[in-house]
PDB file of C-alpha atoms in Angstrom:
ATOM      1  CA  MET E   1       0.165  -0.064  -0.083  1.00  0.00           C
ATOM      2  CA  THR E   2       1.071   3.568  -0.406  1.00  0.00           C
ATOM      3  CA  ILE E   3      -0.328   6.794   1.245  1.00  0.00           C
ATOM      4  CA  ARG E   4      -0.254  10.445  -0.997  1.00  0.00           C
ATOM      5  CA  ARG E   5      -0.928  13.515   0.762  1.00  0.00           C
ATOM      6  CA  ILE E   6      -1.828  15.973  -1.744  1.00  0.00           C
ATOM      7  CA  ALA E   7      -1.409  19.483  -1.222  1.00  0.00           C
ATOM      8  CA  PHE E   8      -3.622  22.795  -3.292  1.00  0.00           C
ATOM      9  CA  ALA E   9      -5.197  25.917  -2.633  1.00  0.00           C
ATOM     10  CA  GLY E  10      -5.255  24.928   1.119  1.00  0.00           C
ATOM     11  CA  SER E  11      -6.269  22.368   1.035  1.00  0.00           C
ATOM     12  CA  THR E  12      -5.207  18.491   1.422  1.00  0.00           C
ATOM     13  CA  VAL E  13      -6.733  15.330   0.425  1.00  0.00           C
ATOM     14  CA  ALA E  14      -5.234  11.574   0.543  1.00  0.00           C
ATOM     15  CA  VAL E  15      -4.710   8.720  -1.930  1.00  0.00           C
ATOM     16  CA  GLU E  16      -4.672   4.509  -0.653  1.00  0.00           C
ATOM     17  CA  ALA E  17      -3.233   2.964  -3.288  1.00  0.00           C
ATOM     18  CA  HIS E  18      -3.968  -0.898  -2.699  1.00  0.00           C
ATOM     19  CA  GLY E  19      -2.607  -3.183  -4.958  1.00  0.00           C
ATOM     20  CA  LEU E  20      -0.167  -2.662  -7.272  1.00  0.00           C
ATOM     21  CA  ARG E  21      -2.161  -1.343 -10.174  1.00  0.00           C
ATOM     22  CA  ALA E  22      -4.248   1.013  -7.900  1.00  0.00           C
ATOM     23  CA  GLU E  23      -0.087   1.862  -7.314  1.00  0.00           C
ATOM     24  CA  ALA E  24       0.699   2.361 -10.524  1.00  0.00           C
ATOM     25  CA  VAL E  25      -2.103   4.438 -11.038  1.00  0.00           C
ATOM     26  CA  ALA E  26      -1.881   6.663  -8.273  1.00  0.00           C
ATOM     27  CA  ALA E  27       1.895   7.336  -9.116  1.00  0.00           C
ATOM     28  CA  PHE E  28       0.591   8.034 -12.702  1.00  0.00           C
ATOM     29  CA  LEU E  29      -1.473  11.417 -11.106  1.00  0.00           C
ATOM     30  CA  PHE E  30       0.217  12.171  -8.852  1.00  0.00           C
ATOM     31  CA  ALA E  31       4.143  10.907  -8.573  1.00  0.00           C
ATOM     32  CA  HIS E  32       5.050  14.804  -9.281  1.00  0.00           C
ATOM     33  CA  LEU E  33       3.504  16.156  -6.127  1.00  0.00           C
ATOM     34  CA  PRO E  34       5.120  16.878  -3.149  1.00  0.00           C
ATOM     35  CA  GLU E  35       4.221  14.909  -0.064  1.00  0.00           C
ATOM     36  CA  ALA E  36       1.876  17.821   2.295  1.00  0.00           C
ATOM     37  CA  ASP E  37       2.321  17.611   6.019  1.00  0.00           C
ATOM     38  CA  ALA E  38      -1.002  18.667   6.668  1.00  0.00           C
ATOM     39  CA  ALA E  39      -3.404  16.180   7.572  1.00  0.00           C
ATOM     40  CA  PRO E  40      -6.418  15.822   5.050  1.00  0.00           C
ATOM     41  CA  HIS E  41     -10.077  15.977   5.469  1.00  0.00           C
ATOM     42  CA  ILE E  42     -10.817  12.956   3.182  1.00  0.00           C
ATOM     43  CA  THR E  43      -8.979  10.205   2.166  1.00  0.00           C
ATOM     44  CA  LEU E  44      -9.772   8.030  -1.429  1.00  0.00           C
ATOM     45  CA  ARG E  45      -9.013   4.165  -1.574  1.00  0.00           C
ATOM     46  CA  VAL E  46      -8.130   2.869  -4.831  1.00  0.00           C
ATOM     47  CA  GLU E  47      -8.059  -1.629  -4.595  1.00  0.00           C
ATOM     48  CA  ASP E  48      -7.394  -3.524  -7.284  1.00  0.00           C
ATOM     49  CA  ALA E  49     -10.698  -5.961  -7.422  1.00  0.00           C
ATOM     50  CA  GLY E  50      -9.964  -8.763  -9.799  1.00  0.00           C
ATOM     51  CA  ASP E  51     -10.880  -7.832 -13.658  1.00  0.00           C
ATOM     52  CA  GLY E  52     -10.542  -3.753 -12.614  1.00  0.00           C
ATOM     53  CA  LEU E  53     -10.235  -1.601  -9.934  1.00  0.00           C
ATOM     54  CA  VAL E  54     -12.348   0.475  -7.082  1.00  0.00           C
ATOM     55  CA  LEU E  55     -12.616   3.408  -5.858  1.00  0.00           C
ATOM     56  CA  ARG E  56     -14.072   4.364  -2.333  1.00  0.00           C
ATOM     57  CA  GLY E  57     -14.567   7.144   0.255  1.00  0.00           C
ATOM     58  CA  ASP E  58     -15.757   8.966   3.321  1.00  0.00           C
ATOM     59  CA  SER E  59     -19.352   9.867   2.335  1.00  0.00           C
ATOM     60  CA  GLU E  60     -17.982   8.713  -1.201  1.00  0.00           C
ATOM     61  CA  PRO E  61     -20.303   6.064  -3.499  1.00  0.00           C
ATOM     62  CA  ASP E  62     -18.151   2.819  -4.874  1.00  0.00           C
ATOM     63  CA  TYR E  63     -17.386   3.466  -8.163  1.00  0.00           C
ATOM     64  CA  PHE E  64     -15.340  -0.070 -10.115  1.00  0.00           C
ATOM     65  CA  ALA E  65     -13.709   0.721 -13.696  1.00  0.00           C
ATOM     66  CA  SER E  66     -12.354  -1.858 -15.688  1.00  0.00           C
ATOM     67  CA  SER E  67      -9.477   0.228 -17.192  1.00  0.00           C
ATOM     68  CA  ASP E  68      -6.633   1.516 -15.691  1.00  0.00           C
ATOM     69  CA  ALA E  69      -7.376   4.870 -17.722  1.00  0.00           C
ATOM     70  CA  ALA E  70     -10.885   4.965 -16.851  1.00  0.00           C
ATOM     71  CA  MET E  71      -9.991   5.406 -12.722  1.00  0.00           C
ATOM     72  CA  ALA E  72      -7.268   7.284 -13.382  1.00  0.00           C
ATOM     73  CA  GLU E  73     -10.275   9.880 -15.126  1.00  0.00           C
ATOM     74  CA  TYR E  74     -12.266   9.659 -12.026  1.00  0.00           C
ATOM     75  CA  LEU E  75      -9.575   9.440  -9.561  1.00  0.00           C
ATOM     76  CA  GLN E  76      -8.210  12.538 -10.844  1.00  0.00           C
ATOM     77  CA  GLY E  77     -11.983  14.331 -11.348  1.00  0.00           C
ATOM     78  CA  ARG E  78     -12.839  13.545  -7.299  1.00  0.00           C
ATOM     79  CA  VAL E  79      -9.273  14.785  -5.966  1.00  0.00           C
ATOM     80  CA  CYS E  80      -9.797  17.671  -7.313  1.00  0.00           C
ATOM     81  CA  TYR E  81     -13.093  17.752  -6.709  1.00  0.00           C
ATOM     82  CA  HIS E  82     -12.391  17.606  -2.671  1.00  0.00           C
ATOM     83  CA  LEU E  83      -9.311  20.262  -2.691  1.00  0.00           C
ATOM     84  CA  ALA E  84     -11.560  22.174  -4.248  1.00  0.00           C
ATOM     85  CA  ASP E  85     -14.484  21.672  -1.597  1.00  0.00           C
ATOM     86  CA  ARG E  86     -12.274  22.790   1.488  1.00  0.00           C
ATOM     87  CA  SER E  87     -10.378  25.446  -0.695  1.00  0.00           C
ATOM     88  CA  THR E  88      -9.552  29.081   1.606  1.00  0.00           C
ATOM     89  CA  GLY E  89      -7.338  32.140   1.207  1.00  0.00           C
ATOM     90  CA  GLY E  90      -7.558  32.789  -2.470  1.00  0.00           C
ATOM     91  CA  LEU E  91      -9.453  32.081  -5.503  1.00  0.00           C
ATOM     92  CA  LEU E  92      -9.982  28.634  -6.824  1.00  0.00           C
ATOM     93  CA  PHE E  93     -10.601  28.672 -10.423  1.00  0.00           C
ATOM     94  CA  HIS E  94     -11.782  25.769 -12.832  1.00  0.00           C
ATOM     95  CA  ALA E  95      -9.452  27.308 -15.329  1.00  0.00           C
ATOM     96  CA  ALA E  96      -6.499  25.774 -17.622  1.00  0.00           C
ATOM     97  CA  ALA E  97      -3.150  27.635 -17.353  1.00  0.00           C
ATOM     98  CA  LEU E  98      -0.119  28.020 -19.981  1.00  0.00           C
ATOM     99  CA  ARG E  99       3.086  29.897 -19.825  1.00  0.00           C
ATOM    100  CA  HIS E 100       4.924  31.379 -23.313  1.00  0.00           C
ATOM    101  CA  ASN E 101       8.174  33.885 -23.231  1.00  0.00           C
ATOM    102  CA  GLY E 102       7.467  35.439 -19.345  1.00  0.00           C
ATOM    103  CA  ARG E 103       3.573  35.383 -19.961  1.00  0.00           C
ATOM    104  CA  GLY E 104       1.108  33.895 -17.753  1.00  0.00           C
ATOM    105  CA  LEU E 105      -2.184  32.909 -19.761  1.00  0.00           C
ATOM    106  CA  VAL E 106      -4.943  31.234 -17.899  1.00  0.00           C
ATOM    107  CA  ILE E 107      -8.061  29.866 -19.226  1.00  0.00           C
ATOM    108  CA  PRO E 108     -11.347  29.762 -17.394  1.00  0.00           C
ATOM    109  CA  GLY E 109     -14.387  28.082 -17.984  1.00  0.00           C
ATOM    110  CA  ILE E 110     -16.887  25.437 -17.514  1.00  0.00           C
ATOM    111  CA  SER E 111     -16.357  22.230 -19.144  1.00  0.00           C
ATOM    112  CA  SER E 112     -17.119  21.603 -22.410  1.00  0.00           C
ATOM    113  CA  ALA E 113     -16.306  25.075 -23.235  1.00  0.00           C
ATOM    114  CA  GLY E 114     -13.493  24.403 -25.228  1.00  0.00           C
ATOM    115  CA  LYS E 115     -10.321  24.801 -23.063  1.00  0.00           C
ATOM    116  CA  SER E 116      -9.119  21.517 -22.621  1.00  0.00           C
ATOM    117  CA  THR E 117      -8.858  21.048 -26.880  1.00  0.00           C
ATOM    118  CA  LEU E 118      -7.344  24.248 -27.187  1.00  0.00           C
ATOM    119  CA  THR E 119      -4.887  24.102 -24.573  1.00  0.00           C
ATOM    120  CA  ALA E 120      -3.628  21.125 -26.396  1.00  0.00           C
ATOM    121  CA  TRP E 121      -3.101  23.253 -29.894  1.00  0.00           C
ATOM    122  CA  LEU E 122      -1.604  25.926 -27.756  1.00  0.00           C
ATOM    123  CA  LEU E 123       0.763  23.486 -26.271  1.00  0.00           C
ATOM    124  CA  SER E 124       1.600  22.515 -29.629  1.00  0.00           C
ATOM    125  CA  HIS E 125       2.802  26.064 -30.371  1.00  0.00           C
ATOM    126  CA  GLY E 126       5.330  26.906 -27.871  1.00  0.00           C
ATOM    127  CA  PHE E 127       3.306  27.352 -25.156  1.00  0.00           C
ATOM    128  CA  ASP E 128       4.483  25.881 -21.726  1.00  0.00           C
ATOM    129  CA  TYR E 129       1.719  23.279 -19.796  1.00  0.00           C
ATOM    130  CA  LEU E 130       0.772  24.235 -16.200  1.00  0.00           C
ATOM    131  CA  THR E 131      -2.502  22.875 -15.994  1.00  0.00           C
ATOM    132  CA  ASP E 132      -6.233  22.158 -17.662  1.00  0.00           C
ATOM    133  CA  GLU E 133      -8.134  21.887 -13.962  1.00  0.00           C
ATOM    134  CA  LEU E 134      -7.542  23.741 -11.173  1.00  0.00           C
ATOM    135  CA  THR E 135      -5.669  27.589 -10.964  1.00  0.00           C
ATOM    136  CA  PHE E 136      -5.600  29.346  -7.450  1.00  0.00           C
ATOM    137  CA  VAL E 137      -4.924  32.715  -7.231  1.00  0.00           C
ATOM    138  CA  ALA E 138      -4.146  33.632  -3.178  1.00  0.00           C
ATOM    139  CA  ASP E 139      -5.748  36.868  -1.277  1.00  0.00           C
ATOM    140  CA  GLY E 140      -3.990  40.143  -3.018  1.00  0.00           C
ATOM    141  CA  ALA E 141      -1.778  38.394  -5.452  1.00  0.00           C
ATOM    142  CA  SER E 142      -0.604  38.709  -8.905  1.00  0.00           C
ATOM    143  CA  GLU E 143       0.669  35.532  -9.258  1.00  0.00           C
ATOM    144  CA  PHE E 144      -0.849  31.956  -9.729  1.00  0.00           C
ATOM    145  CA  ALA E 145      -0.691  28.566  -8.950  1.00  0.00           C
ATOM    146  CA  ALA E 146      -1.366  25.598 -10.939  1.00  0.00           C
ATOM    147  CA  PHE E 147      -2.378  22.242 -10.020  1.00  0.00           C
ATOM    148  CA  THR E 148      -0.464  20.632 -12.706  1.00  0.00           C
ATOM    149  CA  ARG E 149      -2.028  16.787 -13.381  1.00  0.00           C
ATOM    150  CA  PRO E 150      -1.724  14.782 -16.810  1.00  0.00           C
ATOM    151  CA  LEU E 151      -3.485  16.251 -19.411  1.00  0.00           C
ATOM    152  CA  ASN E 152      -6.855  15.586 -20.438  1.00  0.00           C
ATOM    153  CA  ILE E 153      -7.927  15.611 -23.904  1.00  0.00           C
ATOM    154  CA  LYS E 154     -10.890  13.962 -25.914  1.00  0.00           C
ATOM    155  CA  PRO E 155      -9.117  11.171 -27.815  1.00  0.00           C
ATOM    156  CA  ALA E 156      -9.950  12.878 -31.362  1.00  0.00           C
ATOM    157  CA  SER E 157      -7.791  15.776 -29.567  1.00  0.00           C
ATOM    158  CA  ARG E 158      -4.759  13.690 -29.325  1.00  0.00           C
ATOM    159  CA  GLN E 159      -3.332  14.590 -32.595  1.00  0.00           C
ATOM    160  CA  LEU E 160      -2.768  18.244 -31.771  1.00  0.00           C
ATOM    161  CA  LEU E 161      -0.251  17.380 -29.324  1.00  0.00           C
ATOM    162  CA  SER E 162       1.769  14.875 -31.596  1.00  0.00           C
ATOM    163  CA  ALA E 163       4.682  17.429 -32.216  1.00  0.00           C
ATOM    164  CA  ARG E 164       4.922  17.958 -28.043  1.00  0.00           C
ATOM    165  CA  LEU E 165       4.564  13.891 -27.276  1.00  0.00           C
ATOM    166  CA  VAL E 166       7.866  12.625 -25.911  1.00  0.00           C
ATOM    167  CA  ASP E 167       7.184   8.791 -25.046  1.00  0.00           C
ATOM    168  CA  ILE E 168       3.409   8.006 -26.306  1.00  0.00           C
ATOM    169  CA  GLY E 169       3.452   5.265 -25.280  1.00  0.00           C
ATOM    170  CA  ASP E 170       2.128   6.282 -21.417  1.00  0.00           C
ATOM    171  CA  VAL E 171      -1.165   7.946 -22.728  1.00  0.00           C
ATOM    172  CA  LEU E 172      -3.855   6.541 -20.759  1.00  0.00           C
ATOM    173  CA  THR E 173      -6.803   6.127 -23.335  1.00  0.00           C
ATOM    174  CA  CYS E 174     -10.662   5.017 -22.447  1.00  0.00           C
ATOM    175  CA  GLU E 175     -13.636   5.963 -24.755  1.00  0.00           C
ATOM    176  CA  THR E 176     -13.455   9.573 -22.933  1.00  0.00           C
ATOM    177  CA  ALA E 177     -10.417  10.898 -22.451  1.00  0.00           C
ATOM    178  CA  SER E 178      -6.660  10.446 -22.844  1.00  0.00           C
ATOM    179  CA  LEU E 179      -4.709  10.950 -20.368  1.00  0.00           C
ATOM    180  CA  ILE E 180      -1.628  12.576 -21.345  1.00  0.00           C
ATOM    181  CA  PRO E 181       1.562  11.930 -18.632  1.00  0.00           C
ATOM    182  CA  LEU E 182       3.616  15.162 -17.824  1.00  0.00           C
ATOM    183  CA  ALA E 183       6.593  14.089 -18.480  1.00  0.00           C
ATOM    184  CA  SER E 184       5.630  13.686 -22.742  1.00  0.00           C
ATOM    185  CA  LEU E 185       4.586  17.179 -22.152  1.00  0.00           C
ATOM    186  CA  GLY E 186       7.691  18.545 -20.164  1.00  0.00           C
ATOM    187  CA  ALA E 187       5.389  20.157 -17.471  1.00  0.00           C
ATOM    188  CA  PRO E 188       7.511  22.591 -15.259  1.00  0.00           C
ATOM    189  CA  ASP E 189       7.838  22.561 -11.778  1.00  0.00           C
ATOM    190  CA  ALA E 190       4.146  22.276 -10.250  1.00  0.00           C
ATOM    191  CA  THR E 191       5.034  24.477  -6.940  1.00  0.00           C
ATOM    192  CA  VAL E 192       6.691  27.277  -8.949  1.00  0.00           C
ATOM    193  CA  GLN E 193       4.514  30.887  -8.371  1.00  0.00           C
ATOM    194  CA  THR E 194       3.847  32.473 -12.533  1.00  0.00           C
ATOM    195  CA  PRO E 195       2.510  35.769 -12.808  1.00  0.00           C
ATOM    196  CA  LEU E 196      -0.887  36.599 -14.528  1.00  0.00           C
ATOM    197  CA  SER E 197      -0.383  38.441 -17.623  1.00  0.00           C
ATOM    198  CA  GLY E 198      -4.107  37.469 -18.907  1.00  0.00           C
ATOM    199  CA  ILE E 199      -6.908  35.987 -18.742  1.00  0.00           C
ATOM    200  CA  LEU E 200      -8.627  34.004 -21.704  1.00  0.00           C
ATOM    201  CA  PHE E 201     -12.463  33.119 -21.736  1.00  0.00           C
ATOM    202  CA  VAL E 202     -13.201  30.540 -24.775  1.00  0.00           C
ATOM    203  CA  HIS E 203     -16.148  29.102 -26.234  1.00  0.00           C
ATOM    204  CA  TYR E 204     -15.825  26.788 -29.392  1.00  0.00           C
ATOM    205  CA  ASP E 205     -18.834  26.801 -31.541  1.00  0.00           C
ATOM    206  CA  ALA E 206     -18.857  25.427 -35.246  1.00  0.00           C
ATOM    207  CA  ALA E 207     -21.655  27.796 -36.807  1.00  0.00           C
ATOM    208  CA  ALA E 208     -20.307  31.529 -34.785  1.00  0.00           C
ATOM    209  CA  PRO E 209     -17.881  33.881 -36.288  1.00  0.00           C
ATOM    210  CA  PHE E 210     -14.311  34.424 -34.936  1.00  0.00           C
ATOM    211  CA  GLU E 211     -14.740  36.506 -31.872  1.00  0.00           C
ATOM    212  CA  TRP E 212     -11.951  38.552 -30.540  1.00  0.00           C
ATOM    213  CA  ALA E 213     -13.326  40.805 -27.901  1.00  0.00           C
ATOM    214  CA  ARG E 214     -11.714  42.862 -24.987  1.00  0.00           C
ATOM    215  CA  LEU E 215     -13.617  42.180 -21.520  1.00  0.00           C
ATOM    216  CA  SER E 216     -14.352  45.370 -19.381  1.00  0.00           C
ATOM    217  CA  PRO E 217     -13.888  44.996 -16.113  1.00  0.00           C
ATOM    218  CA  ALA E 218     -17.239  44.085 -14.961  1.00  0.00           C
ATOM    219  CA  GLN E 219     -17.093  41.973 -17.516  1.00  0.00           C
ATOM    220  CA  ALA E 220     -14.038  39.635 -16.042  1.00  0.00           C
ATOM    221  CA  GLY E 221     -15.483  39.756 -12.928  1.00  0.00           C
ATOM    222  CA  LEU E 222     -18.777  38.620 -13.467  1.00  0.00           C
ATOM    223  CA  ALA E 223     -17.217  35.722 -15.881  1.00  0.00           C
ATOM    224  CA  LEU E 224     -14.656  34.925 -13.283  1.00  0.00           C
ATOM    225  CA  MET E 225     -17.011  34.626  -9.848  1.00  0.00           C
ATOM    226  CA  GLN E 226     -18.928  31.881 -13.114  1.00  0.00           C
ATOM    227  CA  CYS E 227     -15.836  29.399 -12.678  1.00  0.00           C
ATOM    228  CA  LEU E 228     -14.643  30.190  -9.966  1.00  0.00           C
ATOM    229  CA  VAL E 229     -15.352  26.748  -7.497  1.00  0.00           C
ATOM    230  CA  ASN E 230     -14.044  27.921  -4.015  1.00  0.00           C
ATOM    231  CA  ALA E 231     -17.156  31.062  -3.301  1.00  0.00           C
ATOM    232  CA  ARG E 232     -19.237  29.623  -0.658  1.00  0.00           C
ATOM    233  CA  ASN E 233     -15.431  29.300   1.884  1.00  0.00           C
ATOM    234  CA  LEU E 234     -14.304  33.106   0.733  1.00  0.00           C
ATOM    235  CA  PRO E 235     -15.391  36.339   2.472  1.00  0.00           C
ATOM    236  CA  GLU E 236     -18.729  37.845   0.386  1.00  0.00           C
ATOM    237  CA  HIS E 237     -17.944  34.634  -1.532  1.00  0.00           C
ATOM    238  CA  GLY E 238     -14.482  35.793  -3.249  1.00  0.00           C
ATOM    239  CA  PHE E 239     -16.207  38.939  -4.708  1.00  0.00           C
ATOM    240  CA  ARG E 240     -14.536  41.839  -3.967  1.00  0.00           C
ATOM    241  CA  GLU E 241     -11.212  39.371  -4.395  1.00  0.00           C
ATOM    242  CA  ALA E 242     -12.679  38.734  -7.957  1.00  0.00           C
ATOM    243  CA  SER E 243     -13.439  42.378  -8.822  1.00  0.00           C
ATOM    244  CA  ARG E 244      -9.383  42.780  -7.932  1.00  0.00           C
ATOM    245  CA  LEU E 245      -8.185  40.245 -10.388  1.00  0.00           C
ATOM    246  CA  ALA E 246     -10.498  41.801 -12.977  1.00  0.00           C
ATOM    247  CA  ARG E 247      -9.233  45.220 -12.588  1.00  0.00           C
ATOM    248  CA  GLN E 248      -5.893  44.394 -12.786  1.00  0.00           C
ATOM    249  CA  THR E 249      -4.911  41.567 -15.787  1.00  0.00           C
ATOM    250  CA  PRO E 250      -6.324  42.512 -19.064  1.00  0.00           C
ATOM    251  CA  ALA E 251      -8.938  39.727 -20.371  1.00  0.00           C
ATOM    252  CA  PHE E 252     -10.409  38.761 -23.013  1.00  0.00           C
ATOM    253  CA  ARG E 253     -13.317  36.965 -24.892  1.00  0.00           C
ATOM    254  CA  LEU E 254     -12.279  34.227 -27.611  1.00  0.00           C
ATOM    255  CA  VAL E 255     -15.105  32.342 -29.925  1.00  0.00           C
ATOM    256  CA  TYR E 256     -13.368  29.894 -32.627  1.00  0.00           C
ATOM    257  CA  ARG E 257     -14.551  27.410 -34.592  1.00  0.00           C
ATOM    258  CA  GLY E 258     -12.013  26.014 -35.421  1.00  0.00           C
ATOM    259  CA  PHE E 259      -7.795  26.049 -35.562  1.00  0.00           C
ATOM    260  CA  GLY E 260      -7.271  27.296 -39.147  1.00  0.00           C
ATOM    261  CA  GLU E 261      -8.746  30.833 -38.219  1.00  0.00           C
ATOM    262  CA  LEU E 262      -6.422  30.841 -35.034  1.00  0.00           C
ATOM    263  CA  GLU E 263      -3.182  30.393 -36.450  1.00  0.00           C
ATOM    264  CA  PRO E 264      -2.627  33.262 -38.709  1.00  0.00           C
ATOM    265  CA  ARG E 265      -3.746  35.712 -35.758  1.00  0.00           C
ATOM    266  CA  LEU E 266      -1.607  33.610 -32.535  1.00  0.00           C
ATOM    267  CA  PRO E 267       1.351  36.628 -32.711  1.00  0.00           C
ATOM    268  CA  GLU E 268      -1.924  39.326 -32.847  1.00  0.00           C
ATOM    269  CA  LEU E 269      -3.382  37.893 -29.611  1.00  0.00           C
ATOM    270  CA  LEU E 270      -0.303  37.092 -28.138  1.00  0.00           C
ATOM    271  CA  ALA E 271       0.623  40.114 -27.993  1.00  0.00           C
ATOM    272  CA  SER E 272      -2.246  41.440 -26.260  1.00  0.00           C
ATOM    273  CA  PHE E 273      -1.348  40.465 -23.153  1.00  0.00           C
ATOM    274  CA  PRO E 274       1.872  42.334 -21.593  1.00  0.00           C
ATOM    275  CA  ARG E 275       5.214  39.964 -20.600  1.00  0.00           C
ATOM    276  CA  SER E 276       5.323  39.753 -16.707  1.00  0.00           C
ATOM    277  CA  ASP E 277       8.797  42.048 -16.828  1.00  0.00           C
ATOM    278  CA  THR E 278       7.088  44.776 -19.406  1.00  0.00           C
ATOM    279  CA  LYS E 279       3.536  44.479 -17.246  1.00  0.00           C
TER     280      LYS E 279
END
């Protein structure tokens, strides 16, 4: 059995792995993270179970998966859920995050907005991967921390990463997801704070015209609140801090229907966000 304590955004979750398959899944997801000292508020147990794997936890319904990839996708999601459930001390967003030539870019959005696929495309254009799920801005900070984890993309989007993958054999794929290991992405140290240069709200719509629009602080603040996952744990539900962030950070809305229309505009889009050393 192995035990991993995972801390992020003021919250700690423990994962116990029982059996060789369970230990391999836990290592794939969390081996890169430093061991936390704080006591966890919940322990999730993943166990070998004959022809599959079972996840159990306090107040968690048992979940069975026949494949390692399906369990990895589910366990990754549950750990993120429980980290958000007790997160305090700042704003925790459902958001991807990347770094490019001194710029830290956060991409908040609901599921199915297209942020993970866009993240995969940007990785193939020289961006550094930080996260595709949780981004944390501490109270009063102008930097963010990313919960770095394997990139979770739809199997059809995996081709976008072909130029960046180092070891394609390590990818875990099931019917609903391809989990790309951090070693394949060359992801930086998960503990590094990144200066926040810009916020990008994205929406994929195959029928909509291309749109790139600067948001006012009021528009950006409202959009940030819609992606805030720990609001109930924060003073004023995080509204004051979200407003501060929206006032000091350039924010844009991107509506796209394909990467062909993004390709020629990428240098122009990047110029909208200042480098951290010129901000």
